[in-house]
GROMACS .gro file of C-alpha atoms in nm:
model
  327
    1LEU     CA    1   0.000   0.000   0.000
    2LYS     CA    2   0.299   0.231   0.034
    3PRO     CA    3   0.316   0.355  -0.330
    4ALA     CA    4  -0.060   0.412  -0.338
    5ALA     CA    5  -0.047   0.602  -0.008
    6HIS     CA    6   0.237   0.825  -0.126
    7ALA     CA    7   0.049   0.899  -0.448
    8LEU     CA    8  -0.257   1.003  -0.247
    9PHE     CA    9  -0.060   1.217   0.000
   10LYS     CA   10   0.091   1.413  -0.289
   11LYS     CA   11  -0.261   1.502  -0.402
   12LEU     CA   12  -0.363   1.639  -0.061
   13LYS     CA   13  -0.311   1.998   0.047
   14ASP     CA   14  -0.098   2.076   0.352
   15GLU     CA   15  -0.402   2.154   0.568
   16GLU     CA   16  -0.562   1.825   0.464
   17LEU     CA   17  -0.248   1.635   0.566
   18GLU     CA   18  -0.248   1.811   0.905
   19LEU     CA   19  -0.611   1.710   0.963
   20LEU     CA   20  -0.526   1.353   0.866
   21VAL     CA   21  -0.236   1.341   1.113
   22GLN     CA   22  -0.460   1.476   1.392
   23ALA     CA   23  -0.732   1.221   1.320
   24VAL     CA   24  -0.491   0.928   1.310
   25GLU     CA   25  -0.301   1.031   1.624
   26SER     CA   26  -0.623   1.081   1.823
   27GLN     CA   27  -0.764   0.751   1.693
   28GLY     CA   28  -1.104   0.912   1.656
   29ALA     CA   29  -1.122   1.027   2.018
   30TRP     CA   30  -1.290   1.347   1.901
   31GLU     CA   31  -1.470   1.461   1.591
   32SER     CA   32  -1.200   1.575   1.349
   33GLY     CA   33  -1.251   1.770   1.029
   34CYS     CA   34  -1.300   1.630   0.680
   35VAL     CA   35  -0.993   1.541   0.474
   36TRP     CA   36  -1.086   1.637   0.120
   37ALA     CA   37  -0.936   1.434  -0.161
   38PRO     CA   38  -0.984   1.531  -0.525
   39ARG     CA   39  -1.182   1.294  -0.738
   40GLY     CA   40  -1.006   1.141  -1.032
   41ASP     CA   41  -0.711   0.909  -1.067
   42VAL     CA   42  -0.570   0.920  -0.712
   43ARG     CA   43  -0.552   0.546  -0.664
   44GLY     CA   44  -0.246   0.325  -0.687
   45ALA     CA   45  -0.190   0.148  -1.017
   46LYS     CA   46  -0.150  -0.194  -0.855
   47GLN     CA   47  -0.388  -0.163  -0.562
   48GLY     CA   48  -0.673   0.015  -0.739
   49LEU     CA   49  -0.819   0.128  -0.407
   50PRO     CA   50  -1.040   0.435  -0.359
   51PRO     CA   51  -0.877   0.681  -0.115
   52GLN     CA   52  -1.120   0.616   0.171
   53VAL     CA   53  -1.064   0.240   0.143
   54LEU     CA   54  -0.688   0.288   0.120
   55LEU     CA   55  -0.669   0.501   0.435
   56CYS     CA   56  -0.908   0.278   0.629
   57ARG     CA   57  -0.688  -0.020   0.544
   58LEU     CA   58  -0.374   0.167   0.649
   59PHE     CA   59  -0.496   0.311   0.977
   60ARG     CA   60  -0.799   0.110   1.093
   61TRP     CA   61  -0.902  -0.217   0.926
   62PRO     CA   62  -0.646  -0.410   0.715
   63ASP     CA   63  -0.917  -0.643   0.584
   64VAL     CA   64  -1.137  -0.376   0.420
   65HIS     CA   65  -1.151  -0.412   0.041
   66GLN     CA   66  -1.456  -0.233  -0.103
   67PRO     CA   67  -1.630   0.104  -0.044
   68HIS     CA   68  -1.965  -0.066   0.023
   69GLU     CA   69  -1.814  -0.216   0.340
   70LEU     CA   70  -1.789   0.136   0.486
   71LYS     CA   71  -2.043   0.393   0.601
   72HIS     CA   72  -2.001   0.768   0.642
   73LEU     CA   73  -2.061   0.880   1.000
   74CYS     CA   74  -2.340   1.130   1.051
   75TYR     CA   75  -2.109   1.427   1.124
   76CYS     CA   76  -1.907   1.388   0.804
   77ALA     CA   77  -1.978   1.657   0.545
   78GLY     CA   78  -1.828   1.431   0.280
   79ARG     CA   79  -2.159   1.253   0.244
   80TRP     CA   80  -2.262   1.535   0.012
   81GLY     CA   81  -1.928   1.674  -0.105
   82VAL     CA   82  -1.802   2.029  -0.052
   83GLY     CA   83  -2.108   2.247  -0.079
   84GLY     CA   84  -2.256   2.000  -0.323
   85ASP     CA   85  -1.940   1.998  -0.535
   86LEU     CA   86  -1.868   1.643  -0.644
   87ALA     CA   87  -1.509   1.726  -0.739
   88ALA     CA   88  -1.385   1.629  -0.390
   89PHE     CA   89  -1.486   1.389  -0.117
   90CYS     CA   90  -1.381   1.308   0.238
   91CYS     CA   91  -1.130   1.028   0.301
   92ASN     CA   92  -1.076   1.079   0.675
   93PRO     CA   93  -1.057   0.718   0.802
   94HIS     CA   94  -1.222   0.818   1.130
   95HIS     CA   95  -1.523   0.957   0.944
   96PHE     CA   96  -1.618   0.601   0.846
   97SER     CA   97  -1.742   0.294   1.024
   98ARG     CA   98  -1.775  -0.063   0.912
   99LEU     CA   99  -2.121  -0.209   0.855
  100ALA     CA  100  -2.232  -0.468   1.107
  101VAL     CA  101  -2.400  -0.781   0.973
  102PRO     CA  102  -2.584  -1.048   1.176
  103GLU     CA  103  -2.352  -1.325   1.284
  104THR     CA  104  -2.432  -1.695   1.289
  105PRO     CA  105  -2.545  -1.752   1.647
  106PRO     CA  106  -2.399  -2.028   1.862
  107PRO     CA  107  -2.630  -2.290   2.012
  108PRO     CA  108  -2.846  -2.142   2.289
  109TYR     CA  109  -2.741  -2.198   2.647
  110SER     CA  110  -3.096  -2.250   2.768
  111LYS     CA  111  -3.455  -2.184   2.681
  112ALA     CA  112  -3.607  -1.853   2.787
  113SER     CA  113  -3.812  -1.888   3.102
  114CYS     CA  114  -4.169  -1.766   3.128
  115GLY     CA  115  -4.118  -1.558   3.441
  116PRO     CA  116  -4.159  -1.180   3.421
  117SER     CA  117  -3.842  -0.976   3.399
  118TRP     CA  118  -3.949  -0.619   3.320
  119PRO     CA  119  -3.736  -0.368   3.513
  120ASP     CA  120  -3.868  -0.238   3.842
  121GLU     CA  121  -3.943   0.131   3.882
  122PRO     CA  122  -3.638   0.332   3.991
  123GLN     CA  123  -3.605   0.391   4.361
  124HIS     CA  124  -3.515   0.758   4.317
  125PRO     CA  125  -3.686   0.879   3.997
  126GLY     CA  126  -3.637   1.245   4.083
  127THR     CA  127  -3.257   1.234   4.062
  128GLN     CA  128  -3.108   1.489   3.826
  129PHE     CA  129  -2.824   1.410   3.593
  130LEU     CA  130  -2.561   1.623   3.429
  131GLU     CA  131  -2.451   1.683   3.076
  132PHE     CA  132  -2.076   1.736   3.063
  133SER     CA  133  -1.832   1.820   2.791
  134TYR     CA  134  -1.456   1.791   2.806
  135LYS     CA  135  -1.250   2.032   2.599
  136GLY     CA  136  -0.890   2.130   2.617
  137GLY     CA  137  -0.828   1.954   2.948
  138ASP     CA  138  -1.112   2.120   3.140
  139TRP     CA  139  -1.448   1.982   3.245
  140CYS     CA  140  -1.744   2.207   3.192
  141GLY     CA  141  -2.100   2.110   3.267
  142LYS     CA  142  -2.450   2.239   3.314
  143ARG     CA  143  -2.733   2.102   3.519
  144LEU     CA  144  -3.030   1.994   3.312
  145CYS     CA  145  -3.370   2.001   3.478
  146PHE     CA  146  -3.655   1.816   3.311
  147PRO     CA  147  -4.016   1.770   3.426
  148LEU     CA  148  -4.067   1.446   3.615
  149PRO     CA  149  -4.137   1.194   3.337
  150ASP     CA  150  -4.450   0.985   3.316
  151THR     CA  151  -4.337   0.647   3.447
  152SER     CA  152  -4.549   0.475   3.182
  153LEU     CA  153  -4.313   0.628   2.920
  154SER     CA  154  -4.610   0.680   2.687
  155ARG     CA  155  -4.533   0.837   2.352
  156SER     CA  156  -4.818   1.080   2.400
  157THR     CA  157  -4.622   1.247   2.680
  158ILE     CA  158  -4.339   1.356   2.451
  159LYS     CA  159  -4.427   1.711   2.355
  160ASP     CA  160  -4.100   1.895   2.393
  161GLY     CA  161  -3.971   1.848   2.038
  162CYS     CA  162  -3.710   1.581   2.109
  163TRP     CA  163  -3.685   1.278   1.881
  164CYS     CA  164  -3.592   1.037   2.160
  165LYS     CA  165  -3.527   1.007   2.531
  166LEU     CA  166  -3.254   0.794   2.684
  167ALA     CA  167  -3.282   0.590   3.002
  168TYR     CA  168  -2.974   0.432   3.159
  169TRP     CA  169  -3.021   0.112   3.359
  170GLU     CA  170  -2.804  -0.101   3.584
  171HIS     CA  171  -2.970  -0.442   3.596
  172ARG     CA  172  -3.332  -0.362   3.700
  173THR     CA  173  -3.270  -0.014   3.838
  174ARG     CA  174  -3.288   0.301   3.630
  175VAL     CA  175  -3.016   0.549   3.722
  176GLY     CA  176  -3.086   0.919   3.677
  177ARG     CA  177  -3.370   1.075   3.484
  178LEU     CA  178  -3.460   1.059   3.118
  179TYR     CA  179  -3.222   1.241   2.884
  180ALA     CA  180  -3.399   1.426   2.602
  181VAL     CA  181  -3.220   1.436   2.266
  182HIS     CA  182  -3.290   1.731   2.035
  183GLU     CA  183  -2.986   1.723   1.807
  184ALA     CA  184  -2.963   1.480   1.514
  185SER     CA  185  -2.700   1.273   1.699
  186VAL     CA  186  -2.586   1.215   2.055
  187ASN     CA  187  -2.279   1.059   2.219
  188VAL     CA  188  -2.340   0.823   2.511
  189PHE     CA  189  -2.014   0.763   2.698
  190CYS     CA  190  -1.824   0.729   3.025
  191GLU     CA  191  -1.493   0.869   2.898
  192LEU     CA  192  -1.457   1.094   2.595
  193PRO     CA  193  -1.150   1.321   2.570
  194TRP     CA  194  -1.323   1.577   2.351
  195GLY     CA  195  -1.695   1.596   2.301
  196SER     CA  196  -2.031   1.630   2.469
  197GLY     CA  197  -2.347   1.430   2.520
  198PHE     CA  198  -2.490   1.189   2.777
  199CYS     CA  199  -2.204   1.129   3.022
  200LEU     CA  200  -2.282   0.814   3.222
  201ALA     CA  201  -1.986   0.874   3.454
  202GLN     CA  202  -2.171   1.170   3.607
  203LEU     CA  203  -2.485   0.977   3.702
  204PRO     CA  204  -2.521   0.923   4.077
  205ALA     CA  205  -2.549   0.576   4.226
  206ALA     CA  206  -2.530   0.488   4.595
  207HIS     CA  207  -2.428   0.124   4.565
  208ARG     CA  208  -2.283  -0.043   4.256
  209SER     CA  209  -2.200  -0.411   4.245
  210ARG     CA  210  -1.863  -0.536   4.129
  211ALA     CA  211  -2.021  -0.660   3.804
  212VAL     CA  212  -2.164  -0.314   3.732
  213ARG     CA  213  -1.833  -0.141   3.806
  214ARG     CA  214  -1.650  -0.387   3.582
  215ALA     CA  215  -1.897  -0.337   3.296
  216ARG     CA  216  -1.891   0.044   3.332
  217GLY     CA  217  -1.513   0.031   3.297
  218LYS     CA  218  -1.562  -0.111   2.947
  219ILE     CA  219  -1.798   0.158   2.818
  220GLY     CA  220  -1.523   0.414   2.751
  221ARG     CA  221  -1.614   0.623   2.447
  222GLY     CA  222  -1.945   0.444   2.428
  223LEU     CA  223  -2.157   0.490   2.118
  224LEU     CA  224  -2.286   0.750   1.877
  225LEU     CA  225  -2.661   0.736   1.824
  226SER     CA  226  -2.786   0.923   1.515
  227ARG     CA  227  -3.119   0.987   1.348
  228GLU     CA  228  -3.071   0.953   0.974
  229PRO     CA  229  -3.308   0.921   0.677
  230GLY     CA  230  -3.517   0.609   0.726
  231GLY     CA  231  -3.407   0.512   1.073
  232ILE     CA  232  -3.170   0.519   1.370
  233TRP     CA  233  -2.804   0.417   1.351
  234ALA     CA  234  -2.567   0.319   1.632
  235TYR     CA  235  -2.189   0.349   1.593
  236ASN     CA  236  -1.978   0.163   1.849
  237ARG     CA  237  -1.698   0.397   1.959
  238SER     CA  238  -1.581   0.183   2.250
  239GLU     CA  239  -1.321  -0.093   2.260
  240HIS     CA  240  -1.578  -0.361   2.347
  241PRO     CA  241  -1.889  -0.486   2.165
  242ILE     CA  242  -2.238  -0.356   2.224
  243PHE     CA  243  -2.555  -0.562   2.185
  244VAL     CA  244  -2.874  -0.418   2.037
  245SER     CA  245  -3.236  -0.526   2.003
  246SER     CA  246  -3.538  -0.350   1.857
  247PRO     CA  247  -3.863  -0.466   1.697
  248THR     CA  248  -3.729  -0.389   1.349
  249LEU     CA  249  -3.417  -0.605   1.383
  250SER     CA  250  -3.622  -0.925   1.392
  251PRO     CA  251  -3.729  -1.078   1.057
  252PRO     CA  252  -4.099  -1.035   0.968
  253GLY     CA  253  -4.312  -1.288   1.149
  254ALA     CA  254  -4.037  -1.393   1.387
  255CYS     CA  255  -4.153  -1.473   1.737
  256GLY     CA  256  -3.808  -1.482   1.895
  257LEU     CA  257  -3.577  -1.205   2.004
  258THR     CA  258  -3.298  -1.087   1.773
  259VAL     CA  259  -2.995  -0.936   1.945
  260LEU     CA  260  -2.734  -0.785   1.714
  261LYS     CA  261  -2.371  -0.781   1.823
  262VAL     CA  262  -2.197  -0.463   1.704
  263LEU     CA  263  -1.817  -0.480   1.725
  264PRO     CA  264  -1.592  -0.179   1.796
  265GLY     CA  265  -1.570   0.051   1.495
  266TYR     CA  266  -1.889  -0.087   1.340
  267SER     CA  267  -2.225   0.078   1.272
  268ALA     CA  268  -2.567  -0.080   1.247
  269LYS     CA  269  -2.911   0.046   1.152
  270VAL     CA  270  -3.086  -0.042   1.477
  271PHE     CA  271  -3.433   0.093   1.399
  272ASP     CA  272  -3.618   0.117   1.068
  273TYR     CA  273  -3.911   0.360   1.055
  274GLU     CA  274  -4.076   0.180   0.764
  275GLN     CA  275  -4.065  -0.164   0.922
  276VAL     CA  276  -4.220  -0.052   1.248
  277GLY     CA  277  -4.532   0.082   1.075
  278GLY     CA  278  -4.846  -0.092   1.196
  279LYS     CA  279  -4.675  -0.287   1.473
  280GLY     CA  280  -4.862  -0.322   1.797
  281SER     CA  281  -4.698  -0.394   2.127
  282TRP     CA  282  -4.358  -0.561   2.113
  283ARG     CA  283  -4.384  -0.879   2.320
  284LEU     CA  284  -4.066  -1.040   2.443
  285PRO     CA  285  -4.066  -1.402   2.562
  286GLY     CA  286  -4.071  -1.402   2.939
  287GLU     CA  287  -4.081  -1.021   2.961
  288GLY     CA  288  -4.423  -0.926   2.836
  289PRO     CA  289  -4.513  -0.632   2.608
  290CYS     CA  290  -4.264  -0.353   2.535
  291ASP     CA  291  -4.289  -0.025   2.351
  292PRO     CA  292  -4.257  -0.093   1.974
  293HIS     CA  293  -4.082   0.244   1.933
  294SER     CA  294  -3.784   0.158   2.151
  295ILE     CA  295  -3.429   0.027   2.125
  296ARG     CA  296  -3.232  -0.157   2.392
  297ILE     CA  297  -2.853  -0.151   2.400
  298SER     CA  298  -2.630  -0.342   2.641
  299PHE     CA  299  -2.267  -0.244   2.699
  300ALA     CA  300  -2.010  -0.528   2.675
  301LYS     CA  301  -2.251  -0.805   2.783
  302GLY     CA  302  -2.485  -0.993   2.551
  303TRP     CA  303  -2.824  -1.141   2.631
  304GLY     CA  304  -3.097  -1.341   2.463
  305PRO     CA  305  -3.149  -1.703   2.352
  306CYS     CA  306  -2.781  -1.746   2.260
  307TYR     CA  307  -2.640  -1.623   2.592
  308SER     CA  308  -2.652  -1.726   2.955
  309ARG     CA  309  -2.831  -1.398   3.030
  310GLN     CA  310  -3.182  -1.446   2.893
  311PHE     CA  311  -3.304  -1.091   2.959
  312ILE     CA  312  -3.144  -0.751   2.925
  313THR     CA  313  -3.232  -0.681   3.289
  314SER     CA  314  -2.960  -0.936   3.373
  315CYS     CA  315  -2.699  -0.713   3.203
  316PRO     CA  316  -2.499  -0.483   3.434
  317CYS     CA  317  -2.526  -0.168   3.218
  318TRP     CA  318  -2.775  -0.100   2.942
  319LEU     CA  319  -2.948   0.183   2.761
  320GLU     CA  320  -3.311   0.224   2.663
  321VAL     CA  321  -3.385   0.452   2.367
  322LEU     CA  322  -3.748   0.570   2.369
  323LEU     CA  323  -3.835   0.711   2.028
  324ASN     CA  324  -4.089   0.980   1.955
  325GLN     CA  325  -4.336   0.847   1.700
  326LEU     CA  326  -4.350   1.190   1.536
  327HIS     CA  327  -4.024   1.134   1.348
   0.00000   0.00000   0.00000
């Protein structure tokens, strides 16, 4: 790849090379700018790789071969070109993710039981939480005060213009209050050197088990949740897998639960607006009905028919995404 890389670097302007160095050295720890490459013959004669594939192979995934294996992240302006100009496009390797595909599941550990397992109501539902950002070595935060949410989490109660609300759970206990999301994307994280969003590290908890503390230590940069045309995407920014379920991830007519494993650096479309149309309540085996406009995401620990944990309430740390139907 060396000759092809040198040929590409010669085509880039000095400021583009500086942005590329910053993105590679930070390993995507913060949202870097676009690296604009001119369209045309900027690929190596032997490799024949498009610039974005070439740089992703060099700096992120050596086994990437084709552009269709990659997806632009929501904050990349290169999805549309420079001001609509198709003469250049972004090749920043940290502006791309790989596309997650369902894996062949191993044999199930055990059958799902029929006992109820829906999470209990939080013991302290009035607890506030904080939104923090970390920039230039300093923490800055502001206290966010929301009205006490309806514990039924009914969609009819969402009237404040947000497209979703986030609930963070530890086993069966919800920690903190609902986090309303108004922007097109939101970071959910414990540690993020540069950025803002839903910081789980700032949520109060009186007593955490060893399993919860161990799982929280694996969240790190967490995930990027984005509302894009047609549905909701999740990008795994952490160094450990996340596990996702929603009513639109299961094949039509399926009665079982589908849990998608999303590896670090991968993205997955976790909710499809078209597929959810006309669905009634989402009934999970052993858990009863759930909101059909919701997504459940577990950090580091899987659950479902193929795991020893049958229900997400057995996972130490997980996220509930409650979508507004008025998308």
